[in-house]
Amino acid sequence: MTDYPPISDQLDGDDLPSARAEGRRKMDWAAQHMPILERVREEFAAERPFEGERIAMAMHVEAKTAMLVETLAEGGAEVAITGCNPLSTHDDVSAALDVHENITSYAKRGVDDEEYYEAIHAVIGHEPTVTVDDGMDLVAMIHEEYPELIDGIVGGAEETTTGVHRLRAMDDDGALEYPVFAVNDTPMKRLFDNVHGTGESSLASIAMTTNLSWAGKNVVVAGFGYCGKGVARKASGQNANVIVTEVEPRRALEAHMEGYDVMPMAEAAEIGDVFLTTTGNRDVIVREHLEKMQDGVLLANAGHFDIEIDLEALADLAVDAYEARDGVTAYELEDGRRLNVIAEGRLVNLAAPVSLGHPVEVMDQSFGVQAVCVRELLENGDRYGPGVHDVPDDLDREIAEIKLEAEGVELDSLTGAQRDYMNSWDHGT
Ligand code: NAI
């Protein structure tokens, strides 16, 4: 185990009070726009369903996540948290969380690889009964280095596509030894967070970081999955000409039928002004593409890991690299062309200096699902064997209903006859 210190011991003591106050201010703002978590939190605070439980979390530590952390702590759990990306933590929010008597936060922005993993060790040192991941770092490390803890773990919940992919691969190998809910795959998460959240916040982060316009630009979106669709739609809405690259024929066809240009990256590389990768895969933009790009292009990634753009190849091609603006590294090639990488190729909507992550309302939904998944694990964990599990549909509906009520939106409900009809096989024409 490690003696890696919580954020309160990492920040300068003189700065701590103001950091905590600023973090709390950010959280208070988020809280005003998170009616789902507010409702769930009231329920948890009244019923204290997590008394005696220990929840380990590795997530992007900023104001919205902080509301989930507090919601779980208010339910009686002891919560330990660290970041799931070295550049997405807001230190002030981390410091504000660490004040809560049930919460220990180890997250700090800008940590190196060694510190990043030390913090994950520290979180696991709390001997969790539940894990909540964004990218599967906790599950991976527990299975690799702390197998003795597995018997005490009721289950876990995973936030993002890449984490769910990794978990399914682990499950297929028979290596996943406790149940994990694929929160990412619920309608209430994926149709809003991945599509609207990634679309809005990635474009906003790039625009704020560069002070450049979308209008009239050739914007190359790599991957037309949930995130890519959102990015493409929002970029198109800002008058960009969207070009999609894909490897999956139906997704490529879908993009084509939506009216976007679809072509291989090798062609798109020559005409793109902005490149945004959203594949969850690796080596999407590599040397042969970089060599063809125009002077002044912007390169950014919204996929979970920073392996979609080959930055080593770019560094190798470049004769100079310098910080052109906060969050923008310009790589100058021998012939004078400059290729600008935003946020070091890490999740652009979270890792650029001005990034705020997804809009608050979107994260209220995703984290509402997370909260009820933790409740389900602790109330009914024995129903779920080791492996990846879909979130029960009634939990997802519960979150949708709270949100609709908060928005003042009413909907119809099925009549008895309609329900019978929908469930029957013998009512033809
Ligand atoms: P998805 O699986 O729906 O879409 C990925 C798409 O990329 C697929 O259509 C796939 O065929 C395509 N693809 C794979 N390799 C490719 C390649 N070499 N070239 C072109 N296309 C390729 O996944 P989703 O939900 O869109 O997530 C994508 C990534 O974004 C994941 O890493 C996920 O964890 C991450 N994510 C990031 C968020 C953020 O805040 N930035 C929010 C949610 C997810």
XYZ file of C-alpha atoms and ligand atoms in Angstrom:
473
model
C 0.000 0.000 0.000
C 1.081 3.599 -0.451
C 1.305 6.710 1.686
C 0.394 8.992 -1.237
C -1.160 12.084 0.381
C -4.675 13.477 -0.140
C -4.957 16.792 -2.034
C -5.204 18.797 1.212
C -1.660 17.703 2.046
C -0.394 18.340 -1.474
C -1.507 21.954 -1.855
C 0.285 24.797 -0.142
C -1.388 25.343 3.267
C -1.778 29.072 2.572
C -3.658 28.387 -0.650
C -5.912 25.697 0.767
C -8.759 27.833 2.186
C -9.203 29.824 -1.024
C -8.963 26.651 -3.158
C -11.642 24.989 -1.046
C -13.893 28.047 -1.268
C -13.529 28.258 -5.052
C -14.148 24.527 -5.431
C -17.289 24.809 -3.319
C -18.469 27.766 -5.416
C -18.119 25.671 -8.595
C -19.965 22.780 -6.935
C -22.790 25.033 -5.723
C -23.297 26.260 -9.281
C -23.389 22.706 -10.625
C -25.779 21.627 -7.863
C -28.338 24.223 -8.956
C -28.610 22.474 -12.322
C -28.591 18.852 -11.183
C -32.159 18.053 -10.131
C -31.694 14.299 -10.541
C -28.782 14.083 -8.139
C -30.581 16.434 -5.774
C -33.531 14.043 -5.605
C -31.331 10.957 -5.239
C -29.232 12.701 -2.626
C -32.297 13.541 -0.526
C -33.302 9.881 -0.647
C -29.811 8.670 0.273
C -29.403 11.203 3.091
C -32.722 10.100 4.608
C -32.184 6.345 4.244
C -28.368 6.078 4.570
C -28.248 2.929 2.388
C -24.444 2.842 2.185
C -23.597 2.956 5.881
C -20.367 0.997 6.469
C -19.570 0.683 2.739
C -16.366 1.938 1.110
C -16.584 3.283 -2.429
C -13.432 3.733 -4.551
C -13.702 6.091 -7.503
C -11.414 7.070 -10.418
C -13.170 9.771 -12.422
C -12.636 13.239 -13.871
C -12.592 15.241 -10.647
C -14.468 18.454 -11.349
C -17.638 20.064 -10.050
C -20.235 17.714 -11.530
C -18.405 14.576 -10.464
C -18.071 16.140 -7.027
C -21.856 16.188 -6.718
C -21.955 12.433 -7.353
C -19.203 11.880 -4.791
C -21.087 13.882 -2.178
C -24.337 12.102 -3.033
C -22.710 8.733 -2.293
C -21.056 10.059 0.863
C -24.377 11.489 2.072
C -25.745 7.975 1.730
C -23.305 6.930 4.447
C -20.413 5.568 2.360
C -16.777 6.326 2.937
C -15.599 7.536 -0.487
C -12.018 7.707 -1.786
C -11.471 9.302 -5.188
C -8.724 10.137 -7.653
C -8.620 11.307 -11.259
C -8.924 9.145 -14.363
C -6.822 11.482 -16.482
C -3.769 13.507 -15.378
C -5.092 16.735 -16.895
C -8.816 16.752 -16.083
C -8.741 17.400 -12.336
C -9.770 20.744 -10.893
C -7.567 21.041 -7.802
C -9.956 23.445 -6.094
C -12.859 21.004 -6.438
C -10.651 18.154 -5.262
C -9.705 20.238 -2.202
C -13.345 21.132 -1.496
C -14.338 17.454 -1.625
C -11.550 16.469 0.728
C -13.184 18.591 3.454
C -16.136 16.191 3.792
C -15.622 13.816 6.709
C -16.594 10.784 4.567
C -14.492 11.754 1.520
C -10.757 11.512 0.774
C -9.652 13.007 -2.535
C -6.207 12.264 -3.964
C -6.836 13.903 -7.347
C -4.395 16.562 -8.535
C -4.008 18.111 -11.953
C -0.784 17.644 -13.896
C 0.556 14.617 -12.045
C 3.132 12.469 -13.823
C 2.506 8.804 -14.627
C 4.044 7.580 -11.378
C 1.958 9.927 -9.217
C -1.156 9.101 -11.227
C -0.845 5.403 -10.398
C 0.278 6.091 -6.816
C -3.026 7.899 -6.319
C -4.930 4.905 -7.687
C -3.044 2.657 -5.252
C -3.991 5.059 -2.464
C -7.701 4.861 -3.367
C -7.571 1.071 -3.471
C -5.837 1.190 -0.084
C -9.270 2.069 1.366
C -10.273 -1.537 0.599
C -13.424 -0.748 -1.364
C -16.662 -2.695 -1.374
C -17.750 -0.903 -4.580
C -15.715 0.636 -7.434
C -16.825 3.443 -9.754
C -14.560 3.887 -12.780
C -14.229 6.021 -15.873
C -11.869 4.002 -18.067
C -11.460 0.881 -15.899
C -8.208 1.793 -14.142
C -9.472 0.658 -10.734
C -10.851 -2.666 -11.918
C -7.617 -3.371 -13.817
C -5.330 -2.575 -10.904
C -7.439 -4.464 -8.359
C -7.390 -7.599 -10.515
C -3.669 -7.292 -11.271
C -2.277 -6.222 -7.927
C -4.901 -6.636 -5.213
C -6.752 -9.884 -5.978
C -7.160 -10.459 -2.240
C -9.680 -7.569 -2.180
C -11.997 -9.090 -4.794
C -13.983 -11.230 -2.363
C -14.965 -8.109 -0.428
C -16.118 -6.187 -3.526
C -19.850 -6.313 -4.219
C -19.491 -4.796 -7.671
C -18.567 -1.826 -9.808
C -19.940 0.677 -12.299
C -18.182 1.906 -15.458
C -18.829 5.297 -16.990
C -17.318 5.297 -20.484
C -17.224 3.381 -23.775
C -13.515 2.597 -23.588
C -13.894 1.256 -20.044
C -16.821 -0.935 -21.106
C -14.820 -2.235 -24.120
C -11.911 -3.142 -21.862
C -14.253 -4.791 -19.346
C -15.978 -6.855 -22.028
C -12.570 -7.998 -23.314
C -11.642 -8.964 -19.757
C -14.982 -10.727 -19.299
C -14.510 -12.642 -22.589
C -11.162 -13.863 -21.256
C -12.896 -15.044 -18.073
C -10.714 -12.626 -16.118
C -13.344 -10.280 -14.648
C -14.067 -11.533 -11.160
C -16.824 -9.228 -9.952
C -19.967 -7.730 -11.489
C -19.683 -4.348 -13.201
C -22.560 -2.304 -14.610
C -22.014 -0.822 -18.078
C -23.419 2.593 -17.164
C -22.099 3.932 -20.482
C -24.489 1.741 -22.443
C -27.739 3.041 -20.953
C -29.939 5.307 -23.073
C -29.878 7.952 -20.330
C -26.086 8.106 -20.560
C -25.039 7.352 -24.101
C -27.724 9.226 -26.043
C -27.072 12.426 -24.135
C -23.592 12.396 -22.602
C -21.684 10.865 -25.531
C -23.712 12.634 -28.219
C -24.637 16.074 -26.880
C -22.097 16.325 -24.074
C -19.051 15.423 -26.152
C -20.310 17.399 -29.132
C -20.966 20.617 -27.255
C -18.045 20.566 -24.876
C -15.377 19.466 -27.367
C -16.288 22.193 -29.814
C -16.554 24.778 -27.045
C -13.144 23.798 -25.642
C -11.447 23.991 -29.037
C -13.047 27.339 -29.835
C -12.154 28.818 -26.439
C -8.607 27.452 -26.550
C -7.862 28.735 -30.043
C -10.202 31.729 -30.411
C -10.916 30.434 -33.936
C -14.193 30.016 -35.798
C -15.890 26.859 -37.064
C -17.653 28.545 -39.944
C -16.322 27.538 -43.341
C -13.756 25.105 -41.940
C -13.248 21.518 -43.084
C -13.728 19.617 -39.838
C -12.605 15.989 -39.975
C -14.376 13.784 -37.421
C -12.724 10.393 -37.006
C -15.297 7.815 -35.896
C -19.057 8.164 -36.354
C -20.113 6.510 -33.114
C -22.116 8.211 -30.385
C -19.461 10.868 -29.719
C -18.613 11.383 -33.380
C -22.276 11.895 -34.291
C -22.583 14.601 -31.685
C -19.405 16.353 -32.786
C -20.413 16.157 -36.464
C -23.912 17.471 -35.832
C -22.775 20.398 -33.677
C -19.894 21.323 -36.019
C -22.299 21.273 -38.928
C -24.647 23.472 -36.891
C -21.802 25.976 -36.609
C -21.450 26.079 -40.401
C -18.427 23.825 -40.733
C -18.078 21.392 -43.615
C -17.931 18.026 -41.874
C -15.847 15.133 -43.191
C -16.203 11.744 -41.491
C -13.709 8.870 -41.451
C -14.888 5.407 -40.380
C -13.914 1.731 -40.439
C -17.409 0.312 -39.862
C -19.467 0.160 -43.096
C -22.887 0.876 -41.538
C -21.597 3.833 -39.581
C -19.873 5.156 -42.717
C -23.143 4.774 -44.636
C -25.063 6.499 -41.860
C -22.656 9.448 -42.020
C -22.998 9.559 -45.807
C -26.817 9.543 -45.555
C -26.656 12.326 -42.976
C -25.043 14.390 -45.716
C -21.433 14.402 -44.519
C -18.451 13.714 -46.761
C -16.990 10.301 -45.968
C -13.462 9.396 -47.015
C -10.316 7.652 -45.741
C -8.090 9.604 -43.378
C -5.345 9.552 -46.006
C -7.540 11.805 -48.180
C -9.069 13.849 -45.385
C -5.584 14.647 -44.073
C -4.884 16.766 -47.134
C -7.956 18.993 -46.881
C -8.898 19.149 -43.199
C -8.547 22.335 -41.174
C -9.531 20.754 -37.838
C -9.199 17.066 -36.907
C -11.096 15.583 -33.981
C -10.708 11.892 -33.145
C -13.563 10.126 -31.337
C -12.869 6.453 -32.020
C -11.714 4.956 -28.719
C -9.089 3.257 -30.907
C -5.377 3.878 -31.388
C -3.217 5.221 -34.270
C -6.047 6.984 -36.055
C -3.881 9.909 -37.202
C -0.352 8.682 -37.905
C 2.807 9.819 -39.650
C 1.585 9.335 -43.231
C -1.403 11.584 -42.431
C 0.595 14.192 -40.537
C 3.035 14.495 -43.429
C 0.210 15.636 -45.753
C -1.524 18.182 -43.532
C -1.871 21.850 -44.306
C -0.112 24.608 -42.401
C -2.059 25.720 -39.310
C -4.305 22.677 -38.823
C -5.754 21.932 -35.386
C -5.492 18.406 -34.008
C -7.586 17.284 -31.051
C -8.858 14.074 -29.505
C -12.101 13.406 -27.628
C -11.571 9.645 -27.197
C -10.706 8.333 -23.766
C -6.960 7.767 -24.164
C -4.284 9.949 -25.743
C -3.301 7.346 -28.327
C -5.534 8.347 -31.241
C -3.048 10.896 -32.638
C 0.531 9.653 -32.940
C 2.327 12.464 -31.139
C 5.629 10.603 -31.123
C 5.608 10.556 -34.914
C 4.714 14.244 -34.933
C 7.543 15.105 -32.554
C 9.849 13.087 -34.765
C 8.751 14.959 -37.901
C 9.012 18.370 -36.258
C 12.108 20.550 -36.171
C 10.613 22.663 -33.383
C 7.763 22.460 -30.870
C 6.521 25.334 -28.759
C 3.456 26.483 -26.824
C 1.591 28.669 -29.306
C -1.193 29.471 -26.788
C -2.238 28.015 -23.462
C -3.229 24.435 -24.298
C -1.888 24.564 -27.884
C 1.441 22.993 -28.854
C 2.653 23.970 -32.308
C 4.862 21.432 -34.066
C 6.856 23.096 -36.827
C 7.923 20.912 -39.716
C 11.040 21.344 -41.812
C 9.167 23.147 -44.594
C 7.669 25.631 -42.117
C 4.174 24.083 -41.769
C 2.766 24.227 -38.242
C 0.500 21.482 -36.909
C -1.218 22.536 -33.687
C -2.085 19.934 -31.076
C -4.645 20.886 -28.451
C -4.406 19.617 -24.861
C -1.563 17.218 -25.644
C -3.968 14.950 -27.532
C -5.847 14.140 -24.338
C -9.662 14.358 -24.021
C -10.022 17.881 -25.364
C -13.267 18.702 -23.591
C -11.690 17.946 -20.215
C -7.956 18.450 -20.535
C -7.495 21.845 -22.227
C -6.784 24.608 -19.684
C -10.199 26.231 -20.268
C -12.145 22.961 -20.487
C -15.094 22.417 -18.207
C -16.170 18.968 -19.422
C -19.737 18.180 -20.377
C -22.586 20.558 -19.620
C -23.942 20.166 -16.105
C -27.397 18.935 -17.134
C -25.899 16.093 -19.157
C -23.740 14.893 -16.291
C -26.726 15.018 -13.960
C -28.205 12.228 -16.065
C -25.049 10.124 -16.320
C -24.303 10.451 -12.629
C -27.932 9.856 -11.694
C -27.557 6.453 -13.374
C -24.241 5.888 -11.557
C -25.858 6.659 -8.197
C -28.770 4.245 -8.625
C -26.358 1.569 -9.917
C -24.351 1.804 -6.701
C -27.622 1.554 -4.755
C -28.619 -1.518 -6.796
C -25.255 -3.211 -6.166
C -25.463 -2.643 -2.445
C -29.132 -3.629 -2.161
C -29.225 -6.528 -4.633
C -25.579 -7.341 -5.376
C -26.147 -11.067 -4.915
C -28.310 -11.067 -8.080
C -25.274 -10.295 -10.235
C -22.441 -12.738 -10.932
C -18.945 -11.764 -12.080
C -18.951 -10.076 -15.488
C -20.285 -7.030 -17.317
C -23.993 -6.358 -16.750
C -26.457 -4.114 -18.504
C -28.033 -1.632 -16.138
C -31.590 -2.819 -15.337
C -33.966 -0.830 -17.536
C -36.181 0.247 -14.635
C -33.232 2.109 -13.085
C -32.606 4.005 -16.314
C -36.316 4.824 -16.594
C -36.338 6.030 -12.987
C -33.686 8.628 -13.882
C -35.556 9.680 -17.042
C -38.769 10.145 -15.069
C -37.075 12.327 -12.437
C -35.555 14.457 -15.193
C -38.835 14.881 -17.075
C -40.608 15.871 -13.885
C -37.883 18.402 -13.084
C -38.204 19.842 -16.599
C -41.980 20.023 -16.265
C -42.415 17.720 -19.260
C -45.434 15.406 -19.251
C -45.871 12.335 -21.408
C -48.588 9.859 -22.286
C -48.788 6.401 -20.780
C -49.933 3.145 -22.339
C -53.573 2.150 -21.897
C -54.329 -1.426 -20.802
C -55.425 -2.286 -24.361
C -52.251 -0.804 -25.818
C -50.102 -2.726 -23.374
C -51.904 -5.987 -24.235
C -51.516 -5.270 -27.940
C -47.800 -4.547 -27.656
C -47.287 -7.759 -25.702
C -49.339 -10.017 -27.955
C -48.367 -12.082 -30.998
C -51.847 -13.062 -32.215
C -53.318 -9.606 -33.091
C -52.566 -9.264 -36.804
C -54.432 -7.163 -39.330
P -18.551 4.155 -30.359
O -18.067 2.750 -30.265
O -20.019 4.433 -30.434
O -17.883 4.882 -31.620
C -16.553 4.739 -32.042
C -16.563 4.732 -33.578
O -15.212 4.835 -34.036
C -17.139 3.442 -34.163
O -18.149 3.749 -35.101
C -15.932 2.773 -34.820
O -16.281 2.034 -35.981
C -15.074 3.971 -35.158
N -13.650 3.660 -35.348
C -12.879 2.756 -34.693
N -11.624 2.781 -35.170
C -11.598 3.728 -36.138
C -10.587 4.231 -36.998
N -9.339 3.753 -36.981
N -10.905 5.208 -37.885
C -12.179 5.705 -37.934
N -13.181 5.267 -37.140
C -12.883 4.294 -36.252
O -17.894 4.898 -29.105
P -18.306 6.312 -28.444
O -19.338 6.117 -27.399
O -18.549 7.289 -29.535
O -16.946 6.662 -27.673
C -15.754 6.955 -28.391
C -14.626 7.306 -27.430
O -14.970 8.499 -26.724
C -14.369 6.266 -26.343
O -12.977 6.245 -26.072
C -15.123 6.799 -25.149
O -14.631 6.288 -23.941
C -14.874 8.272 -25.310
N -15.826 9.181 -24.679
C -15.356 10.441 -24.463
C -16.169 11.362 -23.861
C -15.637 12.721 -23.608
O -16.112 13.386 -22.702
N -14.677 13.187 -24.394
C -17.545 11.049 -23.437
C -17.979 9.711 -23.792
C -17.128 8.816 -24.394
